[in-house]
Amino acid sequence: MDKTSATVDSTLKSNDVEVKTQTQNSEKLQDNVSNSNQSIQVLSIDVGCIATGYSHLDRAPCSVAIVNDRCEILFDSLIKPDKPVVSDLFPFSGVHKVDLQHAPSFDEVIQKVINMRPSDG
C-alpha cells in the first residue's frame, strides 16, 4: 500500500477500491492497445442545437462537426430542423435561423456521418 492509500479515510475505502479497479482496467486497456497492430483513430463530435419550443427539452440539432486528434476538421455541416425554430440560440450555437433554410435534413447528415466510419475489412 502506498502512502496515498494508507492515508485514505475509512469512509472512502469503497471509493479507493473503485478507483483502483478503474486504474487496473485502464492499464489492461493500455496493454491491449500497445500489443495491438491496429491503429486507433480518435475523433471528437460537436453538435449544436436550436430551440424548437420554450422548454429545455425542446431542442433540435442544427450543426455537427467532427475533428480528429490533430484538430483537423473531417466533417462540418448544418442541419435543417424538422420543426419550426423558436430561437437559434446564436450565442451558443453560432448559427442563425436563416442559415438553416437550405441545409440538409438530419437524416441526410447522419447518413454522411455513418458513411465516414471506416470499414471493418
XYZ file of C-alpha atoms in Angstrom:
121
model
C 0.000 0.000 0.000
C 1.467 3.363 -0.990
C 1.354 6.473 1.199
C -1.742 7.840 -0.539
C -3.751 4.674 0.089
C -2.593 4.485 3.701
C -3.948 7.958 4.478
C -7.418 7.384 2.988
C -10.244 7.775 5.491
C -12.110 4.530 6.170
C -15.335 6.079 4.825
C -13.647 6.409 1.433
C -12.432 2.811 1.195
C -15.129 1.842 -1.305
C -14.130 4.792 -3.494
C -10.463 3.816 -3.140
C -11.236 0.307 -4.385
C -13.325 1.704 -7.221
C -10.500 3.988 -8.338
C -8.001 1.159 -8.044
C -10.231 -1.044 -10.229
C -10.580 1.713 -12.809
C -6.809 2.177 -12.846
C -6.244 -1.543 -13.317
C -8.775 -1.612 -16.160
C -7.066 1.394 -17.762
C -3.712 -0.388 -17.539
C -5.241 -3.507 -19.132
C -6.710 -1.379 -21.911
C -3.349 0.299 -22.454
C -1.658 -3.127 -22.612
C -4.208 -4.252 -25.205
C -3.627 -1.103 -27.244
C 0.159 -1.456 -27.007
C 0.044 -5.102 -28.083
C -2.333 -4.435 -30.953
C -1.213 -3.895 -34.531
C -4.327 -1.827 -35.198
C -4.194 1.929 -35.274
C -6.797 3.761 -33.255
C -8.443 6.873 -34.636
C -9.610 9.374 -32.033
C -12.461 11.636 -33.113
C -14.436 14.348 -31.393
C -18.007 15.195 -32.364
C -19.635 18.547 -31.634
C -23.381 19.017 -32.061
C -25.004 22.455 -31.937
C -28.687 22.836 -31.058
C -31.519 25.303 -31.618
C -34.733 25.766 -29.616
C -37.953 24.365 -31.096
C -40.057 25.336 -28.081
C -39.882 27.031 -24.705
C -38.925 24.044 -22.540
C -35.321 22.996 -22.007
C -36.330 19.714 -23.674
C -37.450 21.445 -26.883
C -34.179 21.279 -28.791
C -33.072 20.014 -32.182
C -29.597 19.608 -33.684
C -28.623 22.413 -36.066
C -24.989 21.559 -36.771
C -22.480 18.759 -36.436
C -18.708 18.800 -36.774
C -16.136 16.032 -36.461
C -12.429 16.616 -35.828
C -9.538 14.212 -35.392
C -6.850 14.162 -32.702
C -4.852 16.760 -34.675
C -7.846 19.162 -34.659
C -8.312 18.706 -38.398
C -11.935 19.163 -39.453
C -13.130 15.946 -41.066
C -16.791 16.891 -41.374
C -18.834 20.032 -40.790
C -22.490 20.508 -41.693
C -25.544 22.493 -40.765
C -28.794 20.577 -40.179
C -32.233 21.804 -41.200
C -34.574 21.189 -38.243
C -37.828 19.321 -38.872
C -39.740 21.650 -36.506
C -40.138 25.443 -36.528
C -37.260 27.302 -34.863
C -38.296 29.341 -31.813
C -34.735 30.557 -31.166
C -31.477 29.872 -32.960
C -29.625 30.208 -29.618
C -26.944 32.054 -31.599
C -24.698 32.830 -28.596
C -24.396 29.064 -28.020
C -24.849 27.557 -31.483
C -23.099 30.179 -33.610
C -25.830 29.575 -36.186
C -28.508 31.970 -37.427
C -32.006 30.693 -38.234
C -31.685 31.882 -41.849
C -28.534 29.737 -42.308
C -30.608 26.578 -41.805
C -33.157 27.171 -44.590
C -31.201 25.312 -47.272
C -29.267 22.940 -45.004
C -29.601 19.165 -45.412
C -32.022 17.252 -43.185
C -30.932 15.353 -40.083
C -31.349 12.036 -41.946
C -29.087 13.231 -44.781
C -26.405 14.445 -42.379
C -26.456 11.350 -40.176
C -26.086 9.150 -43.270
C -22.960 11.110 -44.265
C -21.568 10.684 -40.746
C -22.267 6.937 -40.813
C -20.583 6.642 -44.223
C -17.427 8.225 -42.759
C -16.961 5.237 -40.468
C -14.027 3.090 -41.604
C -14.888 -0.349 -42.935
C -14.058 -3.364 -40.774
C -12.181 -5.011 -43.645
